[in-house]
Short mmCIF file of C-alpha atoms and ligand atoms in Angstrom, two decimals:
data_model
loop_
_atom_site.label_atom_id
_atom_site.label_comp_id
_atom_site.label_asym_id
_atom_site.label_seq_id
_atom_site.Cartn_x
_atom_site.Cartn_y
_atom_site.Cartn_z
CA MET I 884 0.00 0.00 0.00
CA ASN I 885 1.36 3.43 -0.93
CA LYS I 886 1.35 5.93 1.85
CA PRO I 887 0.62 9.54 0.95
CA VAL I 888 3.84 11.51 0.59
CA LEU I 889 5.09 13.59 3.55
CA ASP I 890 3.35 11.54 6.21
CA LEU I 891 5.18 11.72 9.49
CA GLU I 892 4.42 9.00 11.96
CA LEU I 893 5.66 8.27 15.46
CA ILE I 894 5.20 4.69 16.59
CA SER I 895 5.49 4.10 20.32
CA VAL I 896 8.49 6.40 20.63
CA THR I 897 10.27 6.53 23.97
CA LYS I 898 13.18 8.67 25.15
CA ARG I 899 15.06 7.91 28.33
CA TYR I 900 17.87 9.95 29.79
CA GLY I 901 19.21 7.55 32.39
CA PRO I 902 16.35 7.02 34.82
CA THR I 903 14.29 9.91 33.41
CA VAL I 904 11.58 8.96 30.96
CA ALA I 905 11.29 12.16 28.92
CA VAL I 906 8.95 10.71 26.28
CA ASP I 907 6.87 7.68 27.13
CA ALA I 908 5.81 5.49 24.21
CA ILE I 909 4.02 8.18 22.21
CA SER I 910 2.35 7.42 18.92
CA HIS I 911 1.06 10.04 16.54
CA HIS I 912 0.30 10.38 12.89
CA PHE I 913 1.04 13.95 11.78
CA LYS I 914 -1.35 14.89 9.02
CA PRO I 915 0.48 15.33 5.71
CA SER I 916 1.21 18.89 4.63
CA SER I 917 -0.22 20.36 7.78
CA TYR I 918 0.82 22.68 10.55
CA THR I 919 1.03 20.84 13.84
CA CYS I 920 1.80 22.43 17.18
CA LEU I 921 3.23 20.37 20.02
CA LEU I 922 1.90 22.14 23.06
CA GLY I 923 2.67 21.48 26.70
CA PRO I 924 4.26 22.77 29.88
CA SER I 925 7.99 22.99 30.53
CA GLY I 926 9.69 19.62 30.83
CA CYS I 927 6.86 17.56 29.31
CA GLY I 928 9.06 16.19 26.52
CA LYS I 929 8.34 18.46 23.55
CA SER I 930 11.94 19.24 22.58
CA SER I 931 13.00 15.64 23.12
CA THR I 932 10.27 14.53 20.73
CA LEU I 933 11.32 17.07 18.13
CA ARG I 934 15.01 16.22 18.47
CA MET I 935 14.27 12.53 18.00
CA ILE I 936 12.35 13.31 14.81
CA ALA I 937 15.27 15.44 13.57
CA GLY I 938 17.85 12.86 14.57
CA HIS I 939 19.66 15.09 17.04
CA GLU I 940 18.74 12.70 19.81
CA SER I 941 18.71 8.92 19.66
CA ILE I 942 15.45 7.05 20.11
CA SER I 943 15.36 4.71 23.11
CA GLU I 944 12.45 2.67 21.74
CA GLY I 945 9.97 2.81 18.89
CA SER I 946 10.28 4.15 15.37
CA ILE I 947 9.67 7.21 13.24
CA LEU I 948 8.47 7.04 9.66
CA LEU I 949 8.61 9.86 7.13
CA ALA I 950 6.86 9.34 3.82
CA GLY I 951 6.64 5.66 4.69
CA ARG I 952 10.39 5.35 5.24
CA ASP I 953 11.81 4.38 8.64
CA ILE I 954 14.12 7.28 9.46
CA SER I 955 14.70 6.30 13.11
CA ARG I 956 18.34 5.41 12.71
CA LEU I 957 19.38 7.77 9.93
CA PRO I 958 21.72 10.72 10.56
CA PRO I 959 19.95 14.14 10.62
CA ALA I 960 21.03 15.17 7.12
CA LYS I 961 19.62 11.98 5.58
CA ARG I 962 16.15 12.18 7.11
CA GLY I 963 14.40 14.73 4.95
CA THR I 964 13.78 16.88 8.00
CA ALA I 965 15.23 20.24 8.97
CA MET I 966 15.21 21.80 12.37
CA MET I 967 15.05 25.39 13.44
CA PHE I 968 16.29 25.94 16.96
CA GLN I 969 15.15 28.43 19.50
CA SER I 970 18.41 30.35 19.37
CA TYR I 971 18.82 30.78 15.67
CA ALA I 972 22.55 30.09 15.91
CA LEU I 973 23.50 32.05 12.82
CA PHE I 974 27.20 32.17 11.98
CA PRO I 975 28.18 35.68 13.09
CA HIS I 976 31.01 36.09 10.60
CA LEU I 977 29.01 34.97 7.54
CA SER I 978 26.72 37.21 5.53
CA VAL I 979 23.02 36.46 5.38
CA VAL I 980 23.30 34.76 2.00
CA ASP I 981 26.27 32.65 3.12
CA ASN I 982 24.44 31.63 6.29
CA VAL I 983 21.54 30.45 4.18
CA ALA I 984 23.81 28.66 1.71
CA PHE I 985 25.93 27.01 4.39
CA SER I 986 24.46 23.52 4.24
CA LEU I 987 24.85 23.47 0.45
CA LYS I 988 28.53 24.36 0.84
CA MET I 989 28.92 21.40 3.20
CA LYS I 990 27.42 19.22 0.51
CA GLY I 991 29.95 20.47 -2.03
CA VAL I 992 27.48 22.41 -4.18
CA ASP I 993 29.35 24.98 -6.30
CA LEU I 994 29.29 28.66 -5.50
CA LYS I 995 27.05 29.76 -8.36
CA GLU I 996 24.33 27.25 -7.57
CA ARG I 997 24.60 27.97 -3.85
CA ARG I 998 24.07 31.67 -4.44
CA THR I 999 21.14 31.06 -6.74
CA LYS I 1000 19.38 28.72 -4.34
CA ALA I 1001 20.09 30.90 -1.30
CA GLY I 1002 18.74 33.85 -3.28
CA GLU I 1003 15.50 31.97 -3.92
CA MET I 1004 15.14 31.15 -0.24
CA LEU I 1005 15.79 34.74 0.77
CA GLU I 1006 13.10 35.83 -1.63
CA LEU I 1007 10.73 33.34 -0.05
CA VAL I 1008 11.24 34.90 3.38
CA ASP I 1009 11.31 38.42 1.92
CA LEU I 1010 14.91 39.23 2.81
CA SER I 1011 16.58 39.60 -0.58
CA VAL I 1012 17.60 43.19 0.06
CA LEU I 1013 19.55 42.25 3.17
CA SER I 1014 21.53 39.36 1.73
CA ASP I 1015 24.95 40.96 2.25
CA ARG I 1016 24.45 41.98 5.86
CA LEU I 1017 25.96 40.23 8.85
CA PRO I 1018 23.61 38.69 11.43
CA ASP I 1019 24.30 41.32 14.08
CA GLN I 1020 23.10 43.97 11.64
CA LEU I 1021 19.63 42.42 11.62
CA SER I 1022 16.62 42.70 13.90
CA GLY I 1023 15.41 39.65 15.83
CA GLY I 1024 12.63 39.03 13.36
CA GLN I 1025 15.01 39.27 10.41
CA GLN I 1026 17.45 36.84 12.04
CA GLN I 1027 14.58 34.48 12.54
CA ARG I 1028 13.73 34.63 8.86
CA VAL I 1029 17.37 33.94 7.94
CA ALA I 1030 17.24 30.87 10.18
CA LEU I 1031 14.05 29.79 8.43
CA ALA I 1032 15.59 30.22 4.99
CA ARG I 1033 18.63 28.28 6.15
CA ALA I 1034 16.46 25.39 7.32
CA LEU I 1035 14.32 25.41 4.18
CA ILE I 1036 17.20 25.40 1.69
CA THR I 1037 17.70 21.68 2.35
CA ARG I 1038 14.18 21.18 0.90
CA PRO I 1039 12.95 19.19 3.90
CA GLN I 1040 9.76 17.15 3.83
CA ALA I 1041 9.13 18.21 7.39
CA LEU I 1042 10.31 21.38 9.11
CA LEU I 1043 10.74 21.12 12.86
CA LEU I 1044 10.61 24.34 14.86
CA ASP I 1045 11.48 24.47 18.54
CA GLU I 1046 9.90 27.57 20.10
CA PRO I 1047 10.90 29.64 17.08
CA LEU I 1048 9.11 32.79 18.22
CA SER I 1049 10.05 32.93 21.87
CA ALA I 1050 12.90 35.41 21.42
CA LEU I 1051 10.68 37.94 19.66
CA ASP I 1052 8.70 40.75 21.20
CA PRO I 1053 4.91 40.25 21.24
CA PHE I 1054 4.26 42.43 18.20
CA LEU I 1055 6.87 40.72 16.02
CA ARG I 1056 5.78 37.34 17.29
CA VAL I 1057 2.31 37.85 15.87
CA ARG I 1058 3.76 39.03 12.55
CA MET I 1059 6.11 36.06 12.27
CA ARG I 1060 3.26 33.74 13.14
CA THR I 1061 1.44 34.90 10.04
CA GLU I 1062 4.62 34.49 8.03
CA LEU I 1063 5.18 30.92 9.22
CA LYS I 1064 1.64 29.96 8.41
CA ARG I 1065 1.93 31.47 4.93
CA LEU I 1066 5.20 29.65 4.27
CA GLN I 1067 3.78 26.33 5.37
CA LYS I 1068 0.82 26.67 3.04
CA GLU I 1069 3.02 27.87 0.19
CA LEU I 1070 5.55 25.05 0.53
CA GLY I 1071 2.98 22.37 1.32
CA ILE I 1072 5.35 20.52 3.64
CA SER I 1073 4.64 19.51 7.24
CA PHE I 1074 5.59 21.93 9.98
CA VAL I 1075 5.91 20.63 13.53
CA HIS I 1076 6.17 23.58 15.88
CA VAL I 1077 6.90 23.28 19.58
CA THR I 1078 5.44 25.90 21.86
CA HIS I 1079 4.13 26.34 25.35
CA GLY I 1080 1.96 29.22 24.23
CA GLN I 1081 -1.70 28.30 23.91
CA ASP I 1082 -2.53 31.35 21.83
CA GLU I 1083 0.35 30.57 19.48
CA ALA I 1084 -0.86 27.01 19.02
CA LEU I 1085 -4.46 28.08 18.43
CA ALA I 1086 -3.41 30.75 15.95
CA LEU I 1087 -1.09 28.55 13.91
CA ALA I 1088 -2.03 24.94 14.12
CA ASP I 1089 -4.21 22.83 11.91
CA GLU I 1090 -3.65 20.19 14.55
CA ILE I 1091 -2.64 20.51 18.18
CA VAL I 1092 -0.89 17.75 20.08
CA VAL I 1093 -1.08 18.44 23.82
CA MET I 1094 1.67 16.77 25.82
CA ASN I 1095 1.89 16.38 29.58
CA ASN I 1096 4.30 14.31 31.66
CA ALA I 1097 5.95 12.61 28.67
CA VAL I 1098 2.70 11.46 27.05
CA ILE I 1099 0.19 12.85 24.56
CA GLU I 1100 -2.85 13.87 26.50
CA GLN I 1101 -4.98 14.89 23.50
CA ALA I 1102 -4.49 15.45 19.79
CA GLY I 1103 -6.83 16.82 17.18
CA PRO I 1104 -7.79 19.81 15.05
CA ALA I 1105 -7.09 23.05 16.94
CA ARG I 1106 -10.74 23.99 17.13
CA GLU I 1107 -11.76 20.58 18.39
CA VAL I 1108 -9.14 20.58 21.16
CA PHE I 1109 -10.30 24.02 22.21
CA LYS I 1110 -14.01 23.25 22.00
CA ALA I 1111 -13.87 19.82 23.57
CA PRO I 1112 -10.90 19.33 25.87
CA LYS I 1113 -10.97 15.77 27.18
CA THR I 1114 -9.15 16.15 30.47
CA SER I 1115 -8.94 18.84 33.13
CA PHE I 1116 -5.27 19.29 32.27
CA VAL I 1117 -6.08 20.07 28.63
CA ALA I 1118 -9.01 22.32 29.62
CA GLN I 1119 -6.80 24.31 31.96
CA PHE I 1120 -3.75 24.38 29.74
CA ILE I 1121 -5.49 25.43 26.54
CA GLY I 1122 -6.99 28.37 28.44
CA GLY I 1123 -10.44 29.94 28.29
CA HIS I 1124 -12.05 27.13 30.29
CA ASN I 1125 -13.24 26.51 33.81
CA VAL I 1126 -12.95 23.09 35.36
CA ILE I 1127 -15.81 22.52 37.76
CA ALA I 1128 -16.46 19.60 40.07
CA LEU I 1129 -20.17 18.84 40.31
CA PRO I 1130 -21.66 16.00 42.37
CA GLU I 1131 -21.85 13.77 39.27
CA GLY I 1132 -18.38 14.45 37.95
CA ARG I 1133 -15.84 16.90 36.56
CA TYR I 1134 -16.83 19.27 33.77
CA SER I 1135 -15.33 22.01 31.70
CA ILE I 1136 -17.15 25.11 30.59
CA ARG I 1137 -15.77 27.97 28.57
CA THR I 1138 -15.28 31.24 30.42
CA ASP I 1139 -17.30 33.07 27.75
CA GLU I 1140 -20.19 30.67 28.30
CA VAL I 1141 -20.57 31.63 31.94
CA ALA I 1142 -23.02 34.51 32.25
CA VAL I 1143 -23.00 36.98 35.10
CA THR I 1144 -26.22 38.22 36.62
CA THR I 1145 -27.57 39.46 39.94
CA ALA I 1146 -27.37 37.27 43.05
CA GLU I 1147 -31.19 36.71 42.87
CA LYS I 1148 -31.28 35.64 39.23
CA GLY I 1149 -28.24 33.34 39.05
CA THR I 1150 -28.36 29.55 39.25
CA LEU I 1151 -25.32 29.72 41.48
CA SER I 1152 -24.37 32.46 43.84
CA ALA I 1153 -20.78 33.61 43.76
CA ASN I 1154 -18.45 36.07 45.33
CA VAL I 1155 -16.26 38.23 43.11
CA MET I 1156 -12.58 37.70 43.87
CA ALA I 1157 -10.94 39.72 41.12
CA VAL I 1158 -11.83 41.72 38.04
CA GLU I 1159 -9.38 42.01 35.19
CA TYR I 1160 -9.79 44.42 32.31
CA GLN I 1161 -8.61 42.83 29.06
CA GLY I 1162 -9.58 45.41 26.47
CA THR I 1163 -12.31 43.76 24.42
CA HIS I 1164 -13.39 41.68 27.44
CA VAL I 1165 -13.40 41.79 31.19
CA SER I 1166 -12.55 38.68 33.14
CA ILE I 1167 -14.44 38.19 36.39
CA MET I 1168 -13.00 35.63 38.79
CA ALA I 1169 -15.49 34.49 41.40
CA LYS I 1170 -15.84 31.80 44.02
CA ILE I 1171 -18.85 29.50 44.19
CA ALA I 1172 -19.82 27.00 46.89
CA GLY I 1173 -17.12 24.48 47.75
CA ASP I 1174 -14.45 27.14 47.37
CA GLN I 1175 -14.33 26.57 43.61
CA GLU I 1176 -13.09 29.32 41.34
CA VAL I 1177 -15.07 30.17 38.24
CA THR I 1178 -14.06 32.74 35.65
CA ALA I 1179 -16.61 34.53 33.49
CA LEU I 1180 -15.44 36.42 30.43
CA VAL I 1181 -17.78 39.29 29.72
CA ALA I 1182 -17.77 41.65 26.72
CA GLU I 1183 -16.38 44.95 27.99
CA GLY I 1184 -19.49 46.95 26.93
CA ASP I 1185 -21.74 44.58 28.93
CA PHE I 1186 -19.46 44.73 31.92
CA PHE I 1187 -19.45 48.49 32.15
CA GLU I 1188 -23.26 48.58 32.00
CA HIS I 1189 -23.25 46.63 35.28
CA PRO I 1190 -19.74 46.82 36.67
CA GLN I 1191 -18.70 44.46 39.46
CA ASN I 1192 -16.05 44.83 42.09
CA PRO I 1193 -14.16 42.38 44.26
CA GLY I 1194 -16.32 41.42 47.26
CA ASP I 1195 -19.65 41.75 45.36
CA GLN I 1196 -22.20 38.93 45.55
CA ILE I 1197 -23.24 37.96 42.04
CA GLY I 1198 -25.15 35.20 40.31
CA LEU I 1199 -23.73 32.92 37.63
CA THR I 1200 -25.67 30.96 35.03
CA TRP I 1201 -24.82 28.71 32.16
CA ASP I 1202 -26.53 26.56 29.64
CA LYS I 1203 -26.19 22.93 30.77
CA ASN I 1204 -25.46 21.96 27.15
CA ASN I 1205 -22.21 23.86 27.40
CA LEU I 1206 -20.88 21.68 30.19
CA HIS I 1207 -18.47 19.04 28.90
CA LYS I 1208 -17.76 15.98 30.95
CA LEU I 1209 -14.04 15.38 31.46
CA THR I 1210 -12.44 11.96 31.53
CA ALA I 1211 -9.77 12.85 34.08
N1 ATP G 696 20.15 15.70 27.90
C1 ATP G 696 19.33 15.41 28.93
N2 ATP G 696 19.75 14.65 29.97
C2 ATP G 696 18.93 14.36 30.98
N3 ATP G 696 17.65 14.74 31.06
C3 ATP G 696 17.18 15.49 30.06
C4 ATP G 696 17.98 15.87 28.94
N4 ATP G 696 17.23 16.62 28.10
C5 ATP G 696 16.01 16.71 28.67
N5 ATP G 696 15.97 16.03 29.84
C6 ATP G 696 14.79 15.87 30.71
O1 ATP G 696 13.75 15.31 29.96
C7 ATP G 696 12.50 15.92 30.25
C8 ATP G 696 11.89 16.50 29.00
O2 ATP G 696 12.72 17.54 28.51
P1 ATP G 696 12.38 18.38 27.20
O3 ATP G 696 13.54 19.26 26.91
O4 ATP G 696 11.97 17.45 26.13
O5 ATP G 696 11.12 19.22 27.68
P2 ATP G 696 10.30 20.39 26.97
O6 ATP G 696 8.88 19.96 26.93
O7 ATP G 696 10.95 20.76 25.69
O8 ATP G 696 10.43 21.58 28.01
P3 ATP G 696 10.61 23.18 27.79
O9 ATP G 696 9.24 23.71 27.46
O10 ATP G 696 11.09 23.67 29.11
O11 ATP G 696 11.61 23.39 26.69
C9 ATP G 696 12.80 16.93 31.35
O12 ATP G 696 12.52 16.34 32.59
C10 ATP G 696 14.27 17.21 31.20
O13 ATP G 696 14.84 17.56 32.43
MG1 MG G 697 11.95 22.48 25.02
#
């Protein structure tokens, strides 16, 4: 049976560092030509997973297939993957174009062809005009694009990005996000992007793989993971959800699906703990019976019609259909 090209598949992949199990028998089929974000808290095994795919770390157990080929034991350059690290690690003494062309030089490609190909890559990331500069003459965002061009020049089937935006300021981060997404669509290859930013994952990913404690806790289309988190960990980590223990079990409900009303009208009475202005919305954190915290996200216009303050007694309501039962 022919597998579709560019499929990336992890089969029961484990990584041990001595006694530490950093990645515990994870299996995942990355959708071909899609943008996947590996999301999870610090230390959950994201970078280890990525480094095993790239070949920068050996696999303790299991195997990795790319386009149907077992790449588990191949050296990094033979895998058809390219990795972009968090610190872009550009060569400080080489010009932009020579940084981009570096891997071709290592392969013995002649100067003319190197320059041509590097030029194409620089065009792709919109940096042609800066090709003769040195890295320290570039902004953070520009350096990041050089690093991208340098990774892409090897024509990988999968591009692996480890927290590629974390060094950028918030404004640039959002701009580069758009750029990455555009590039992925344009090139049609798989991007696997590690992040611990929920908003980054939601903005970029076709698919989100949520990791926790060395395992995959949930994987699926970004919207599905957000709309229907399966566990309390995922509900809390993805953000925008409350986890509530009711007599019959644990549930999640989105913060924007909790409505605030007067103490008389609410289904539950609550005490306002904190009010946070967020521009378009106001977040009201309140405590209900059993000392449980519930956050309601209210449109700012609605809030200022009936403003609340810490210490106020309020009522909360929600549509029961919006409660989602959690499995753990
Ligand atoms: N070279 C190593 N030797 C020993 N333990 C390691 C090594 N690299 C990682 N670990 C451990 O493996 C676990 C997973 O690390 P990993 O770097 O994959 O996490 P991560 O999800 O990328 O975290 P972060 O978000 O902080 O980058 C951690 O407990 C870490 O301490
Ligand atoms: Mg990491």
